[in-house]
Amino acid sequence: MIIHEGYEDLNLVTPVVTLGIFDGVHRGHKSLLEKLVHRARNEKVDSVVITFDPHPRLVLHQKHKDLSFLSTFKEKVNLLREAGIDHLIVIEFNRTFSDLEACVFVNKILHEKINAKHLIVGYDHHFGKKGEGNFEMIKKCAESLNILVEQVRGLLLDGKIVSSTTIRESLLAGGLDEANSLLGYNYSMSGIIVGGKKIGRSIGFPTANIKPDSEFKLIPADGVYAVMVKVENAELPGMLSIGKNPTVEKGPGTRTIEVHILNFDKDIYGQAITIIFIKRLRDEQKFDNMEQLALQMSRDKEETLRLLI
């Protein structure tokens, strides 16, 4: 996959094109991308995906603290690369670009810069100023430019259309199984290991505190999870806790992300780590004392070993 920063000097020859945010690159996105690649191969031209950076919501919404996404830009690029597309065009999204009307985008960018002859859009896709560019408008704008516009249906699973919104809601509600099913892979997050209070070590379960790579990466619901941990070029089983440590903290506490890597006790502060969420074990609980917490963590370890080993 060739990555292009912007759309100048591309020299593409009548490619098949799609565009979107592709947050999470889930099974619905993959269904669309499969059609894109298939059409391009049949027409013996290149497949092109257009996406935007930063995420439009970061530009258009003032309350950034309320925003969270399934994938960082780096994760999204890696997932798109796995889809087998030929070219990824990354367009900088800013206020000026957001004011571009849909038909102007079709004419000035898709037609003149990218030389698109076949455009594939999702079932609910909108683009252009204030999202005015729905399928009918896009099709009408493209007809005079000899661009074929095709709309694909949303992918249905268990009666639900697969969408990034549904997956985000599932993760925030503790529905990891559903989220992983809709994604088509196990949800993950990456970060750096930072110093903690070392309370886990005192009860036989040393943990690594994780600072996510992106402040906008969605953190799943509080609770305990069976996870696979990528660290030091190894992939190891672990149990991860997300929450405010109510057994330890007397006050409201600060939300933390801590992982106990099974059969691993090295100093890895400052190193990169990736967590792959396999199964949600339970809600976060407050125990009367540290002994009860240690007993429950032993049970969590047994369940994690049963699931992952």
CSV table of C-alpha atoms in Angstrom, one decimal:
chain,number,residue,atom,x,y,z
A,1,MET,CA,0.0,0.0,0.0
A,2,ILE,CA,1.4,3.4,-1.0
A,3,ILE,CA,0.5,6.2,1.3
A,4,HIS,CA,0.1,9.7,-0.1
A,5,GLU,CA,0.0,12.9,2.0
A,6,GLY,CA,-2.5,15.0,0.1
A,7,TYR,CA,-3.7,14.6,-3.5
A,8,GLU,CA,-1.2,16.6,-5.5
A,9,ASP,CA,0.9,14.9,-8.3
A,10,LEU,CA,-0.7,11.5,-7.9
A,11,ASN,CA,-0.7,10.3,-11.5
A,12,LEU,CA,-3.4,7.7,-10.9
A,13,VAL,CA,-5.2,6.2,-13.9
A,14,THR,CA,-9.0,5.9,-13.5
A,15,PRO,CA,-8.9,4.2,-10.1
A,16,VAL,CA,-11.8,2.8,-8.1
A,17,VAL,CA,-12.1,5.0,-5.0
A,18,THR,CA,-13.8,5.0,-1.6
A,19,LEU,CA,-13.5,7.5,1.2
A,20,GLY,CA,-14.3,7.7,4.9
A,21,ILE,CA,-13.0,7.9,8.5
A,22,PHE,CA,-12.9,4.1,8.9
A,23,ASP,CA,-12.6,4.2,12.7
A,24,GLY,CA,-11.7,0.7,13.8
A,25,VAL,CA,-11.8,-0.7,10.3
A,26,HIS,CA,-14.5,-3.1,11.4
A,27,ARG,CA,-16.3,-5.9,9.6
A,28,GLY,CA,-18.6,-3.4,7.9
A,29,HIS,CA,-15.7,-1.4,6.6
A,30,LYS,CA,-13.9,-4.6,5.5
A,31,SER,CA,-17.0,-5.7,3.5
A,32,LEU,CA,-16.8,-2.3,1.6
A,33,LEU,CA,-13.0,-2.6,1.1
A,34,GLU,CA,-13.4,-6.1,-0.3
A,35,LYS,CA,-15.8,-4.8,-2.9
A,36,LEU,CA,-13.4,-1.9,-3.7
A,37,VAL,CA,-10.5,-4.3,-4.2
A,38,HIS,CA,-12.6,-6.7,-6.2
A,39,ARG,CA,-13.9,-3.9,-8.5
A,40,ALA,CA,-10.5,-2.5,-9.1
A,41,ARG,CA,-9.1,-5.9,-10.0
A,42,ASN,CA,-11.9,-6.6,-12.4
A,43,GLU,CA,-11.4,-3.2,-14.0
A,44,LYS,CA,-7.6,-3.7,-14.0
A,45,VAL,CA,-7.0,-0.4,-12.2
A,46,ASP,CA,-5.8,0.6,-8.7
A,47,SER,CA,-7.9,0.7,-5.6
A,48,VAL,CA,-7.8,3.9,-3.6
A,49,VAL,CA,-8.9,4.8,-0.1
A,50,ILE,CA,-9.2,8.4,1.0
A,51,THR,CA,-9.2,9.2,4.7
A,52,PHE,CA,-8.7,12.3,6.8
A,53,ASP,CA,-6.3,13.4,9.6
A,54,PRO,CA,-7.0,14.6,12.2
A,55,HIS,CA,-10.4,13.1,12.8
A,56,PRO,CA,-13.0,15.6,11.7
A,57,ARG,CA,-14.7,15.6,15.1
A,58,LEU,CA,-11.4,16.9,16.7
A,59,VAL,CA,-11.7,19.9,14.3
A,60,LEU,CA,-15.4,20.5,14.4
A,61,HIS,CA,-16.2,19.7,18.1
A,62,GLN,CA,-15.1,21.9,20.9
A,63,LYS,CA,-15.6,19.3,23.8
A,64,HIS,CA,-12.7,17.0,23.0
A,65,LYS,CA,-13.0,15.3,26.4
A,66,ASP,CA,-16.2,13.6,25.2
A,67,LEU,CA,-14.5,12.1,22.2
A,68,SER,CA,-13.0,8.7,21.9
A,69,PHE,CA,-12.1,6.5,18.9
A,70,LEU,CA,-11.6,2.8,18.3
A,71,SER,CA,-8.3,3.3,16.5
A,72,THR,CA,-5.4,5.7,16.5
A,73,PHE,CA,-4.3,6.9,13.0
A,74,LYS,CA,-1.4,4.5,13.1
A,75,GLU,CA,-3.6,1.5,13.9
A,76,LYS,CA,-6.1,2.5,11.2
A,77,VAL,CA,-3.3,2.7,8.6
A,78,ASN,CA,-2.1,-0.8,9.6
A,79,LEU,CA,-5.6,-2.2,9.4
A,80,LEU,CA,-6.2,-0.6,6.0
A,81,ARG,CA,-2.9,-2.1,4.8
A,82,GLU,CA,-4.1,-5.6,5.7
A,83,ALA,CA,-7.2,-5.0,3.5
A,84,GLY,CA,-5.0,-5.2,0.4
A,85,ILE,CA,-5.7,-1.7,-1.1
A,86,ASP,CA,-3.2,-0.1,-3.5
A,87,HIS,CA,-3.2,3.5,-2.4
A,88,LEU,CA,-4.1,5.4,0.8
A,89,ILE,CA,-4.6,9.2,0.3
A,90,VAL,CA,-4.5,11.1,3.6
A,91,ILE,CA,-6.1,14.5,3.4
A,92,GLU,CA,-5.5,17.1,6.2
A,93,PHE,CA,-8.8,18.0,7.7
A,94,ASN,CA,-9.2,21.6,8.8
A,95,ARG,CA,-11.8,24.3,9.0
A,96,THR,CA,-11.2,25.4,5.5
A,97,PHE,CA,-11.6,21.9,4.1
A,98,SER,CA,-14.7,21.3,6.2
A,99,ASP,CA,-16.4,24.2,4.3
A,100,LEU,CA,-15.8,22.5,0.9
A,101,GLU,CA,-19.1,21.7,-0.7
A,102,ALA,CA,-19.8,18.1,-1.8
A,103,CYS,CA,-20.0,18.8,-5.5
A,104,VAL,CA,-16.8,20.9,-5.4
A,105,PHE,CA,-15.0,18.0,-3.7
A,106,VAL,CA,-16.2,15.6,-6.4
A,107,ASN,CA,-15.1,17.9,-9.2
A,108,LYS,CA,-11.9,19.4,-7.9
A,109,ILE,CA,-10.5,16.5,-6.0
A,110,LEU,CA,-12.0,13.2,-7.1
A,111,HIS,CA,-12.2,14.2,-10.7
A,112,GLU,CA,-9.3,16.6,-11.3
A,113,LYS,CA,-6.8,15.4,-8.8
A,114,ILE,CA,-7.5,11.7,-8.4
A,115,ASN,CA,-9.0,11.0,-11.8
A,116,ALA,CA,-11.6,8.7,-10.2
A,117,LYS,CA,-13.9,6.9,-12.6
A,118,HIS,CA,-15.7,4.6,-10.0
A,119,LEU,CA,-16.7,5.8,-6.5
A,120,ILE,CA,-17.9,3.3,-3.9
A,121,VAL,CA,-19.7,4.8,-0.8
A,122,GLY,CA,-21.1,3.3,2.3
A,123,TYR,CA,-24.8,2.9,3.1
A,124,ASP,CA,-25.0,6.1,5.3
A,125,HIS,CA,-22.1,8.0,3.9
A,126,HIS,CA,-22.2,11.8,3.9
A,127,PHE,CA,-19.4,14.3,3.1
A,128,GLY,CA,-19.0,17.9,2.2
A,129,LYS,CA,-20.0,21.1,4.0
A,130,LYS,CA,-22.3,20.2,6.9
A,131,GLY,CA,-22.5,16.7,5.7
A,132,GLU,CA,-24.8,17.7,2.8
A,133,GLY,CA,-23.3,15.2,0.4
A,134,ASN,CA,-25.6,12.2,0.6
A,135,PHE,CA,-25.7,9.4,-2.0
A,136,GLU,CA,-28.2,11.1,-4.3
A,137,MET,CA,-26.3,14.4,-4.4
A,138,ILE,CA,-23.0,12.7,-4.9
A,139,LYS,CA,-24.4,10.6,-7.7
A,140,LYS,CA,-25.9,13.7,-9.4
A,141,CYS,CA,-22.7,15.6,-9.1
A,142,ALA,CA,-20.6,12.7,-10.5
A,143,GLU,CA,-22.8,11.9,-13.5
A,144,SER,CA,-21.7,14.9,-15.6
A,145,LEU,CA,-18.0,13.9,-14.8
A,146,ASN,CA,-18.5,10.4,-16.1
A,147,ILE,CA,-17.9,9.0,-12.6
A,148,LEU,CA,-19.8,5.8,-11.7
A,149,VAL,CA,-21.1,6.0,-8.1
A,150,GLU,CA,-22.0,2.8,-6.3
A,151,GLN,CA,-23.5,2.5,-2.8
A,152,VAL,CA,-23.1,-0.6,-0.7
A,153,ARG,CA,-25.5,-1.9,1.9
A,154,GLY,CA,-24.6,-1.9,5.6
A,155,LEU,CA,-23.4,-5.3,6.9
A,156,LEU,CA,-25.9,-6.9,9.2
A,157,LEU,CA,-24.8,-9.2,12.0
A,158,ASP,CA,-27.4,-10.6,14.4
A,159,GLY,CA,-29.9,-8.1,13.1
A,160,LYS,CA,-27.6,-5.1,13.7
A,161,ILE,CA,-25.8,-2.9,11.2
A,162,VAL,CA,-22.1,-3.0,12.0
A,163,SER,CA,-21.0,0.5,12.8
A,164,SER,CA,-18.2,2.2,14.7
A,165,THR,CA,-20.8,3.8,17.0
A,166,THR,CA,-22.3,0.5,18.0
A,167,ILE,CA,-18.9,-0.9,18.7
A,168,ARG,CA,-17.9,2.1,20.9
A,169,GLU,CA,-21.1,1.7,22.8
A,170,SER,CA,-20.5,-2.0,23.4
A,171,LEU,CA,-17.0,-1.4,24.7
A,172,LEU,CA,-18.2,1.3,27.1
A,173,ALA,CA,-21.0,-0.9,28.4
A,174,GLY,CA,-18.7,-3.9,29.0
A,175,GLY,CA,-19.8,-5.8,26.0
A,176,LEU,CA,-16.4,-6.9,24.8
A,177,ASP,CA,-17.6,-10.1,23.2
A,178,GLU,CA,-20.0,-8.2,21.0
A,179,ALA,CA,-17.4,-5.5,20.2
A,180,ASN,CA,-14.8,-8.1,19.1
A,181,SER,CA,-17.4,-9.9,17.0
A,182,LEU,CA,-18.4,-6.7,15.2
A,183,LEU,CA,-14.8,-5.6,14.8
A,184,GLY,CA,-13.8,-9.0,13.3
A,185,TYR,CA,-10.7,-9.0,15.6
A,186,ASN,CA,-9.8,-8.5,19.2
A,187,TYR,CA,-9.8,-4.9,20.4
A,188,SER,CA,-6.4,-3.6,21.4
A,189,MET,CA,-4.7,-0.6,22.8
A,190,SER,CA,-1.0,0.4,23.0
A,191,GLY,CA,0.9,2.7,25.4
A,192,ILE,CA,3.9,3.2,27.6
A,193,ILE,CA,4.5,1.5,30.9
A,194,VAL,CA,4.7,4.2,33.7
A,195,GLY,CA,5.4,4.1,37.4
A,196,GLY,CA,2.6,3.2,39.8
A,197,LYS,CA,2.1,2.7,43.6
A,198,LYS,CA,3.4,-0.9,43.5
A,199,ILE,CA,0.5,-2.1,45.6
A,200,GLY,CA,0.0,-5.1,43.5
A,201,ARG,CA,3.5,-6.3,44.2
A,202,SER,CA,2.8,-6.3,47.9
A,203,ILE,CA,0.1,-9.0,47.5
A,204,GLY,CA,1.9,-11.1,44.9
A,205,PHE,CA,0.5,-9.6,41.7
A,206,PRO,CA,2.9,-7.0,40.4
A,207,THR,CA,1.3,-4.8,37.8
A,208,ALA,CA,2.4,-2.5,35.0
A,209,ASN,CA,0.6,0.8,34.7
A,210,ILE,CA,-0.2,1.8,31.2
A,211,LYS,CA,-0.4,5.3,29.7
A,212,PRO,CA,-2.2,5.0,26.3
A,213,ASP,CA,-0.5,6.3,23.2
A,214,SER,CA,-3.5,8.6,22.5
A,215,GLU,CA,-5.7,10.6,24.8
A,216,PHE,CA,-8.6,9.8,22.4
A,217,LYS,CA,-8.2,6.1,22.4
A,218,LEU,CA,-11.3,4.5,23.7
A,219,ILE,CA,-10.7,2.7,27.0
A,220,PRO,CA,-13.3,-0.1,27.6
A,221,ALA,CA,-15.6,-0.2,30.7
A,222,ASP,CA,-14.1,-0.6,34.1
A,223,GLY,CA,-13.5,-4.1,35.1
A,224,VAL,CA,-11.0,-7.0,34.9
A,225,TYR,CA,-10.1,-8.6,31.6
A,226,ALA,CA,-8.2,-11.6,30.3
A,227,VAL,CA,-5.7,-10.2,27.8
A,228,MET,CA,-2.7,-11.0,25.7
A,229,VAL,CA,0.2,-8.7,26.2
A,230,LYS,CA,2.8,-7.7,23.6
A,231,VAL,CA,6.0,-6.5,25.3
A,232,GLU,CA,9.7,-7.1,24.7
A,233,ASN,CA,9.0,-8.9,21.4
A,234,ALA,CA,6.9,-11.5,23.2
A,235,GLU,CA,3.2,-12.1,23.5
A,236,LEU,CA,2.2,-13.3,27.0
A,237,PRO,CA,-1.1,-13.9,28.9
A,238,GLY,CA,-2.2,-11.4,31.5
A,239,MET,CA,-5.1,-10.0,33.4
A,240,LEU,CA,-5.8,-6.3,33.1
A,241,SER,CA,-7.7,-4.0,35.5
A,242,ILE,CA,-9.4,-0.8,34.5
A,243,GLY,CA,-10.8,1.4,37.3
A,244,LYS,CA,-10.2,3.5,40.3
A,245,ASN,CA,-8.9,0.8,42.7
A,246,PRO,CA,-11.8,1.1,45.3
A,247,THR,CA,-10.2,-1.4,47.7
A,248,VAL,CA,-7.0,0.7,47.9
A,249,GLU,CA,-8.1,4.2,47.4
A,250,LYS,CA,-10.1,5.9,50.2
A,251,GLY,CA,-11.3,8.8,48.1
A,252,PRO,CA,-12.8,8.9,44.6
A,253,GLY,CA,-9.5,7.7,43.1
A,254,THR,CA,-8.0,8.2,39.7
A,255,ARG,CA,-8.8,5.8,36.8
A,256,THR,CA,-5.9,3.6,36.0
A,257,ILE,CA,-5.1,0.8,33.5
A,258,GLU,CA,-2.9,-1.9,35.1
A,259,VAL,CA,-1.8,-5.3,33.8
A,260,HIS,CA,-0.4,-8.3,35.6
A,261,ILE,CA,1.6,-10.3,33.1
A,262,LEU,CA,1.5,-14.0,34.1
A,263,ASN,CA,4.9,-15.6,34.9
A,264,PHE,CA,6.7,-12.4,34.1
A,265,ASP,CA,8.6,-10.1,36.6
A,266,LYS,CA,11.0,-7.8,34.7
A,267,ASP,CA,11.6,-4.1,35.1
A,268,ILE,CA,9.9,-2.8,31.9
A,269,TYR,CA,9.2,0.8,32.9
A,270,GLY,CA,9.3,3.2,29.9
A,271,GLN,CA,8.8,0.4,27.4
A,272,ALA,CA,6.0,0.1,24.8
A,273,ILE,CA,3.2,-2.3,25.4
A,274,THR,CA,0.2,-3.5,23.5
A,275,ILE,CA,-2.9,-5.0,25.2
A,276,ILE,CA,-5.2,-7.3,23.3
A,277,PHE,CA,-8.6,-7.7,24.9
A,278,ILE,CA,-9.8,-11.3,24.9
A,279,LYS,CA,-12.5,-11.7,27.5
A,280,ARG,CA,-14.1,-9.5,30.2
A,281,LEU,CA,-13.9,-11.5,33.5
A,282,ARG,CA,-15.9,-9.3,35.9
A,283,ASP,CA,-16.9,-5.8,37.1
A,284,GLU,CA,-14.5,-3.8,39.3
A,285,GLN,CA,-15.2,-4.7,43.0
A,286,LYS,CA,-14.5,-3.2,46.4
A,287,PHE,CA,-13.2,-5.7,48.9
A,288,ASP,CA,-13.1,-5.3,52.7
A,289,ASN,CA,-9.3,-5.9,52.8
A,290,MET,CA,-6.3,-6.7,50.7
A,291,GLU,CA,-6.5,-10.4,51.5
A,292,GLN,CA,-9.9,-10.7,49.9
A,293,LEU,CA,-8.5,-8.8,46.9
A,294,ALA,CA,-5.6,-11.1,46.6
A,295,LEU,CA,-7.9,-14.2,46.8
A,296,GLN,CA,-10.1,-12.8,44.0
A,297,MET,CA,-7.0,-12.0,41.9
A,298,SER,CA,-6.0,-15.7,42.3
A,299,ARG,CA,-9.4,-16.7,41.0
A,300,ASP,CA,-9.0,-14.3,38.1
A,301,LYS,CA,-5.6,-15.8,37.3
A,302,GLU,CA,-7.0,-19.3,37.2
A,303,GLU,CA,-9.8,-18.1,34.8
A,304,THR,CA,-7.3,-16.3,32.6
A,305,LEU,CA,-5.1,-19.3,32.4
A,306,ARG,CA,-8.1,-21.5,31.5
A,307,LEU,CA,-9.0,-19.1,28.7
A,308,LEU,CA,-5.6,-18.3,27.3
A,309,ILE,CA,-3.3,-21.2,27.9
